[in-house]
C-alpha cells in the first residue's frame, strides 16, 4: 500500500515538474514572445440547461486545452471557474461553475473541439488557432 502511494506521488511530481506540466510532455517553455492564437471557449450545462457561456481568448500558440481553461478562469472566475483532480494520466475536470460531476447520476464534463468529443485529456490536447473549444456537462 505504502509503495503504491510513493510511486503515485513520484509520478505526480514528475508530471508537475515536466516542461508544461500536466502530461504536456516536452512542450517548449512558455515565453511572452511566443506567437499567439485565438480560440473560443464555451462552458455548457447540457443536462440541466442552466448556463451556456462563451469567451474569445488569445493564448500562446503552444497552449493546451487546460491552459485555455485557466486563462478563461483568470478572465472571469464566476463564469469559467473549474475544479479538477490530478491523476497520473492527467487532470480530470470535476466541476465547472460549481456544477459537480456525479458518478451516481452518470454525469461528467465532456471536452469537445469544434463539436467533436476529444480522446485526449485537457492537459494533453494541444489547441489550434480558430478552434471552438467546449466543456459540456453530459450524461453517460
JSON list of C-alpha atoms in Angstrom, two decimals:
[
{"chain": "A", "resi": 1, "resn": "UNK", "atom": "CA", "xyz": [0.00, 0.00, 0.00]},
{"chain": "A", "resi": 2, "resn": "UNK", "atom": "CA", "xyz": [2.75, 2.44, 1.01]},
{"chain": "A", "resi": 3, "resn": "UNK", "atom": "CA", "xyz": [4.83, 1.51, -2.04]},
{"chain": "A", "resi": 4, "resn": "UNK", "atom": "CA", "xyz": [1.87, 2.24, -4.35]},
{"chain": "A", "resi": 5, "resn": "UNK", "atom": "CA", "xyz": [1.33, 5.62, -2.70]},
{"chain": "A", "resi": 6, "resn": "UNK", "atom": "CA", "xyz": [5.02, 6.54, -3.07]},
{"chain": "A", "resi": 7, "resn": "UNK", "atom": "CA", "xyz": [5.02, 5.53, -6.74]},
{"chain": "A", "resi": 8, "resn": "UNK", "atom": "CA", "xyz": [1.85, 7.54, -7.41]},
{"chain": "A", "resi": 9, "resn": "UNK", "atom": "CA", "xyz": [3.24, 10.62, -5.65]},
{"chain": "A", "resi": 10, "resn": "UNK", "atom": "CA", "xyz": [6.51, 10.31, -7.57]},
{"chain": "A", "resi": 11, "resn": "UNK", "atom": "CA", "xyz": [4.53, 10.14, -10.83]},
{"chain": "A", "resi": 12, "resn": "UNK", "atom": "CA", "xyz": [2.55, 13.25, -9.91]},
{"chain": "A", "resi": 13, "resn": "UNK", "atom": "CA", "xyz": [5.77, 15.08, -9.05]},
{"chain": "A", "resi": 14, "resn": "UNK", "atom": "CA", "xyz": [7.23, 14.16, -12.44]},
{"chain": "A", "resi": 15, "resn": "UNK", "atom": "CA", "xyz": [4.09, 15.45, -14.18]},
{"chain": "A", "resi": 16, "resn": "UNK", "atom": "CA", "xyz": [4.30, 18.67, -12.21]},
{"chain": "A", "resi": 17, "resn": "UNK", "atom": "CA", "xyz": [7.98, 19.21, -12.95]},
{"chain": "A", "resi": 18, "resn": "UNK", "atom": "CA", "xyz": [7.81, 18.29, -16.66]},
{"chain": "A", "resi": 19, "resn": "UNK", "atom": "CA", "xyz": [8.05, 21.24, -19.06]},
{"chain": "A", "resi": 20, "resn": "UNK", "atom": "CA", "xyz": [4.49, 22.47, -19.47]},
{"chain": "A", "resi": 21, "resn": "UNK", "atom": "CA", "xyz": [3.26, 20.16, -16.68]},
{"chain": "A", "resi": 22, "resn": "UNK", "atom": "CA", "xyz": [0.09, 18.02, -16.62]},
{"chain": "A", "resi": 23, "resn": "UNK", "atom": "CA", "xyz": [1.29, 15.42, -19.15]},
{"chain": "A", "resi": 24, "resn": "UNK", "atom": "CA", "xyz": [2.21, 18.07, -21.66]},
{"chain": "A", "resi": 25, "resn": "UNK", "atom": "CA", "xyz": [5.40, 16.17, -22.39]},
{"chain": "A", "resi": 26, "resn": "UNK", "atom": "CA", "xyz": [8.24, 18.13, -23.85]},
{"chain": "A", "resi": 27, "resn": "UNK", "atom": "CA", "xyz": [6.34, 21.28, -24.66]},
{"chain": "A", "resi": 28, "resn": "UNK", "atom": "CA", "xyz": [8.58, 24.27, -25.24]},
{"chain": "A", "resi": 29, "resn": "UNK", "atom": "CA", "xyz": [8.94, 26.56, -22.23]},
{"chain": "A", "resi": 30, "resn": "UNK", "atom": "CA", "xyz": [6.46, 29.40, -22.46]},
{"chain": "A", "resi": 31, "resn": "UNK", "atom": "CA", "xyz": [7.65, 32.93, -23.03]},
{"chain": "A", "resi": 32, "resn": "UNK", "atom": "CA", "xyz": [5.87, 36.20, -23.71]},
{"chain": "A", "resi": 33, "resn": "UNK", "atom": "CA", "xyz": [7.50, 36.30, -27.15]},
{"chain": "A", "resi": 34, "resn": "UNK", "atom": "CA", "xyz": [5.68, 33.22, -28.46]},
{"chain": "A", "resi": 35, "resn": "UNK", "atom": "CA", "xyz": [3.16, 33.65, -31.25]},
{"chain": "A", "resi": 36, "resn": "UNK", "atom": "CA", "xyz": [-0.43, 33.94, -30.03]},
{"chain": "A", "resi": 37, "resn": "UNK", "atom": "CA", "xyz": [-3.56, 32.23, -31.33]},
{"chain": "A", "resi": 38, "resn": "UNK", "atom": "CA", "xyz": [-7.27, 32.95, -30.89]},
{"chain": "A", "resi": 39, "resn": "UNK", "atom": "CA", "xyz": [-9.73, 30.34, -29.67]},
{"chain": "A", "resi": 40, "resn": "UNK", "atom": "CA", "xyz": [-13.30, 30.40, -28.44]},
{"chain": "A", "resi": 41, "resn": "UNK", "atom": "CA", "xyz": [-14.12, 28.61, -25.20]},
{"chain": "A", "resi": 42, "resn": "UNK", "atom": "CA", "xyz": [-17.61, 27.63, -24.06]},
{"chain": "A", "resi": 43, "resn": "UNK", "atom": "CA", "xyz": [-18.96, 26.02, -20.91]},
{"chain": "A", "resi": 44, "resn": "UNK", "atom": "CA", "xyz": [-22.37, 24.40, -21.29]},
{"chain": "A", "resi": 45, "resn": "UNK", "atom": "CA", "xyz": [-24.72, 22.65, -18.90]},
{"chain": "A", "resi": 46, "resn": "UNK", "atom": "CA", "xyz": [-26.04, 20.08, -21.36]},
{"chain": "A", "resi": 47, "resn": "UNK", "atom": "CA", "xyz": [-28.09, 18.27, -18.69]},
{"chain": "A", "resi": 48, "resn": "UNK", "atom": "CA", "xyz": [-29.99, 20.95, -16.72]},
{"chain": "A", "resi": 49, "resn": "UNK", "atom": "CA", "xyz": [-29.54, 23.71, -19.31]},
{"chain": "A", "resi": 50, "resn": "UNK", "atom": "CA", "xyz": [-28.75, 26.26, -16.58]},
{"chain": "A", "resi": 51, "resn": "UNK", "atom": "CA", "xyz": [-25.89, 28.02, -18.38]},
{"chain": "A", "resi": 52, "resn": "UNK", "atom": "CA", "xyz": [-24.14, 28.40, -21.72]},
{"chain": "A", "resi": 53, "resn": "UNK", "atom": "CA", "xyz": [-21.23, 30.87, -21.52]},
{"chain": "A", "resi": 54, "resn": "UNK", "atom": "CA", "xyz": [-18.63, 31.65, -24.17]},
{"chain": "A", "resi": 55, "resn": "UNK", "atom": "CA", "xyz": [-15.49, 33.76, -24.37]},
{"chain": "A", "resi": 56, "resn": "UNK", "atom": "CA", "xyz": [-12.93, 34.56, -27.07]},
{"chain": "A", "resi": 57, "resn": "UNK", "atom": "CA", "xyz": [-9.36, 34.20, -25.83]},
{"chain": "A", "resi": 58, "resn": "UNK", "atom": "CA", "xyz": [-5.85, 34.85, -27.06]},
{"chain": "A", "resi": 59, "resn": "UNK", "atom": "CA", "xyz": [-3.36, 32.26, -25.78]},
{"chain": "A", "resi": 60, "resn": "UNK", "atom": "CA", "xyz": [0.22, 31.22, -26.64]},
{"chain": "A", "resi": 61, "resn": "UNK", "atom": "CA", "xyz": [0.45, 29.02, -29.73]},
{"chain": "A", "resi": 62, "resn": "UNK", "atom": "CA", "xyz": [1.82, 26.15, -27.59]},
{"chain": "A", "resi": 63, "resn": "UNK", "atom": "CA", "xyz": [-1.27, 26.05, -25.34]},
{"chain": "A", "resi": 64, "resn": "UNK", "atom": "CA", "xyz": [-3.24, 23.02, -24.28]},
{"chain": "A", "resi": 65, "resn": "UNK", "atom": "CA", "xyz": [-6.96, 22.79, -23.51]},
{"chain": "A", "resi": 66, "resn": "UNK", "atom": "CA", "xyz": [-6.19, 23.04, -19.77]},
{"chain": "A", "resi": 67, "resn": "UNK", "atom": "CA", "xyz": [-4.24, 26.29, -20.39]},
{"chain": "A", "resi": 68, "resn": "UNK", "atom": "CA", "xyz": [-7.27, 27.76, -22.15]},
{"chain": "A", "resi": 69, "resn": "UNK", "atom": "CA", "xyz": [-9.46, 26.80, -19.18]},
{"chain": "A", "resi": 70, "resn": "UNK", "atom": "CA", "xyz": [-7.03, 28.53, -16.80]},
{"chain": "A", "resi": 71, "resn": "UNK", "atom": "CA", "xyz": [-6.94, 31.72, -18.89]},
{"chain": "A", "resi": 72, "resn": "UNK", "atom": "CA", "xyz": [-10.75, 31.79, -19.08]},
{"chain": "A", "resi": 73, "resn": "UNK", "atom": "CA", "xyz": [-10.98, 31.33, -15.31]},
{"chain": "A", "resi": 74, "resn": "UNK", "atom": "CA", "xyz": [-8.47, 34.17, -14.76]},
{"chain": "A", "resi": 75, "resn": "UNK", "atom": "CA", "xyz": [-10.54, 36.36, -17.09]},
{"chain": "A", "resi": 76, "resn": "UNK", "atom": "CA", "xyz": [-13.91, 35.64, -15.44]},
{"chain": "A", "resi": 77, "resn": "UNK", "atom": "CA", "xyz": [-13.78, 33.42, -12.37]},
{"chain": "A", "resi": 78, "resn": "UNK", "atom": "CA", "xyz": [-17.57, 33.37, -11.97]},
{"chain": "A", "resi": 79, "resn": "UNK", "atom": "CA", "xyz": [-18.50, 32.04, -15.41]},
{"chain": "A", "resi": 80, "resn": "UNK", "atom": "CA", "xyz": [-15.40, 29.91, -16.05]},
{"chain": "A", "resi": 81, "resn": "UNK", "atom": "CA", "xyz": [-14.25, 28.63, -12.65]},
{"chain": "A", "resi": 82, "resn": "UNK", "atom": "CA", "xyz": [-13.47, 24.94, -12.58]},
{"chain": "A", "resi": 83, "resn": "UNK", "atom": "CA", "xyz": [-12.03, 22.28, -10.33]},
{"chain": "A", "resi": 84, "resn": "UNK", "atom": "CA", "xyz": [-10.09, 19.18, -11.21]},
{"chain": "A", "resi": 85, "resn": "UNK", "atom": "CA", "xyz": [-8.35, 16.18, -9.74]},
{"chain": "A", "resi": 86, "resn": "UNK", "atom": "CA", "xyz": [-4.82, 15.44, -10.89]},
{"chain": "A", "resi": 87, "resn": "UNK", "atom": "CA", "xyz": [-4.28, 11.77, -11.68]},
{"chain": "A", "resi": 88, "resn": "UNK", "atom": "CA", "xyz": [-1.13, 10.11, -13.01]},
{"chain": "A", "resi": 89, "resn": "UNK", "atom": "CA", "xyz": [-2.61, 10.29, -16.53]},
{"chain": "A", "resi": 90, "resn": "UNK", "atom": "CA", "xyz": [-3.52, 13.98, -16.20]},
{"chain": "A", "resi": 91, "resn": "UNK", "atom": "CA", "xyz": [-6.18, 16.39, -14.98]},
{"chain": "A", "resi": 92, "resn": "UNK", "atom": "CA", "xyz": [-9.79, 15.21, -14.69]},
{"chain": "A", "resi": 93, "resn": "UNK", "atom": "CA", "xyz": [-12.32, 18.07, -14.67]},
{"chain": "A", "resi": 94, "resn": "UNK", "atom": "CA", "xyz": [-14.73, 17.56, -11.75]},
{"chain": "A", "resi": 95, "resn": "UNK", "atom": "CA", "xyz": [-16.78, 20.76, -11.74]},
{"chain": "A", "resi": 96, "resn": "UNK", "atom": "CA", "xyz": [-17.44, 23.94, -13.71]},
{"chain": "A", "resi": 97, "resn": "UNK", "atom": "CA", "xyz": [-19.38, 26.90, -12.29]},
{"chain": "A", "resi": 98, "resn": "UNK", "atom": "CA", "xyz": [-19.86, 24.79, -9.16]},
{"chain": "A", "resi": 99, "resn": "UNK", "atom": "CA", "xyz": [-21.72, 22.07, -11.09]},
{"chain": "A", "resi": 100, "resn": "UNK", "atom": "CA", "xyz": [-20.11, 18.82, -9.92]},
{"chain": "A", "resi": 101, "resn": "UNK", "atom": "CA", "xyz": [-19.81, 15.63, -11.94]},
{"chain": "A", "resi": 102, "resn": "UNK", "atom": "CA", "xyz": [-21.65, 12.78, -10.23]},
{"chain": "A", "resi": 103, "resn": "UNK", "atom": "CA", "xyz": [-20.97, 9.12, -10.93]},
{"chain": "A", "resi": 104, "resn": "UNK", "atom": "CA", "xyz": [-24.26, 8.08, -9.28]},
{"chain": "A", "resi": 105, "resn": "UNK", "atom": "CA", "xyz": [-26.15, 10.38, -11.66]},
{"chain": "A", "resi": 106, "resn": "UNK", "atom": "CA", "xyz": [-23.87, 9.32, -14.56]},
{"chain": "A", "resi": 107, "resn": "UNK", "atom": "CA", "xyz": [-22.82, 12.91, -15.27]},
{"chain": "A", "resi": 108, "resn": "UNK", "atom": "CA", "xyz": [-19.38, 14.16, -16.27]},
{"chain": "A", "resi": 109, "resn": "UNK", "atom": "CA", "xyz": [-17.63, 17.06, -18.01]},
{"chain": "A", "resi": 110, "resn": "UNK", "atom": "CA", "xyz": [-17.02, 16.25, -21.66]},
{"chain": "A", "resi": 111, "resn": "UNK", "atom": "CA", "xyz": [-14.29, 18.04, -23.64]},
{"chain": "A", "resi": 112, "resn": "UNK", "atom": "CA", "xyz": [-15.01, 18.94, -27.26]},
{"chain": "A", "resi": 113, "resn": "UNK", "atom": "CA", "xyz": [-13.25, 20.69, -30.13]},
{"chain": "A", "resi": 114, "resn": "UNK", "atom": "CA", "xyz": [-15.36, 22.04, -32.97]},
{"chain": "A", "resi": 115, "resn": "UNK", "atom": "CA", "xyz": [-18.25, 19.99, -31.53]},
{"chain": "A", "resi": 116, "resn": "UNK", "atom": "CA", "xyz": [-16.27, 16.71, -31.69]},
{"chain": "A", "resi": 117, "resn": "UNK", "atom": "CA", "xyz": [-15.56, 14.84, -28.42]},
{"chain": "A", "resi": 118, "resn": "UNK", "atom": "CA", "xyz": [-11.85, 14.65, -27.60]},
{"chain": "A", "resi": 119, "resn": "UNK", "atom": "CA", "xyz": [-9.96, 11.43, -27.00]},
{"chain": "A", "resi": 120, "resn": "UNK", "atom": "CA", "xyz": [-7.25, 13.24, -25.02]},
{"chain": "A", "resi": 121, "resn": "UNK", "atom": "CA", "xyz": [-7.45, 14.93, -21.64]},
{"chain": "A", "resi": 122, "resn": "UNK", "atom": "CA", "xyz": [-7.37, 18.67, -21.01]},
{"chain": "A", "resi": 123, "resn": "UNK", "atom": "CA", "xyz": [-3.64, 18.69, -20.25]},
{"chain": "A", "resi": 124, "resn": "UNK", "atom": "CA", "xyz": [-2.70, 16.66, -23.33]},
{"chain": "A", "resi": 125, "resn": "UNK", "atom": "CA", "xyz": [-4.78, 18.22, -26.10]},
{"chain": "A", "resi": 126, "resn": "UNK", "atom": "CA", "xyz": [-2.87, 20.95, -27.96]},
{"chain": "A", "resi": 127, "resn": "UNK", "atom": "CA", "xyz": [-5.18, 23.68, -29.28]},
{"chain": "A", "resi": 128, "resn": "UNK", "atom": "CA", "xyz": [-5.04, 25.40, -32.66]},
{"chain": "A", "resi": 129, "resn": "UNK", "atom": "CA", "xyz": [-5.87, 28.86, -33.97]},
{"chain": "A", "resi": 130, "resn": "UNK", "atom": "CA", "xyz": [-9.59, 29.38, -34.54]},
{"chain": "A", "resi": 131, "resn": "UNK", "atom": "CA", "xyz": [-10.65, 26.30, -32.62]},
{"chain": "A", "resi": 132, "resn": "UNK", "atom": "CA", "xyz": [-14.02, 26.21, -30.84]},
{"chain": "A", "resi": 133, "resn": "UNK", "atom": "CA", "xyz": [-13.37, 24.51, -27.51]},
{"chain": "A", "resi": 134, "resn": "UNK", "atom": "CA", "xyz": [-16.17, 23.39, -25.23]},
{"chain": "A", "resi": 135, "resn": "UNK", "atom": "CA", "xyz": [-16.61, 21.78, -21.81]},
{"chain": "A", "resi": 136, "resn": "UNK", "atom": "CA", "xyz": [-20.11, 20.28, -21.71]},
{"chain": "A", "resi": 137, "resn": "UNK", "atom": "CA", "xyz": [-21.90, 18.78, -18.71]},
{"chain": "A", "resi": 138, "resn": "UNK", "atom": "CA", "xyz": [-23.17, 15.46, -20.09]},
{"chain": "A", "resi": 139, "resn": "UNK", "atom": "CA", "xyz": [-24.70, 12.11, -19.16]},
{"chain": "A", "resi": 140, "resn": "UNK", "atom": "CA", "xyz": [-23.31, 8.69, -20.00]}
]
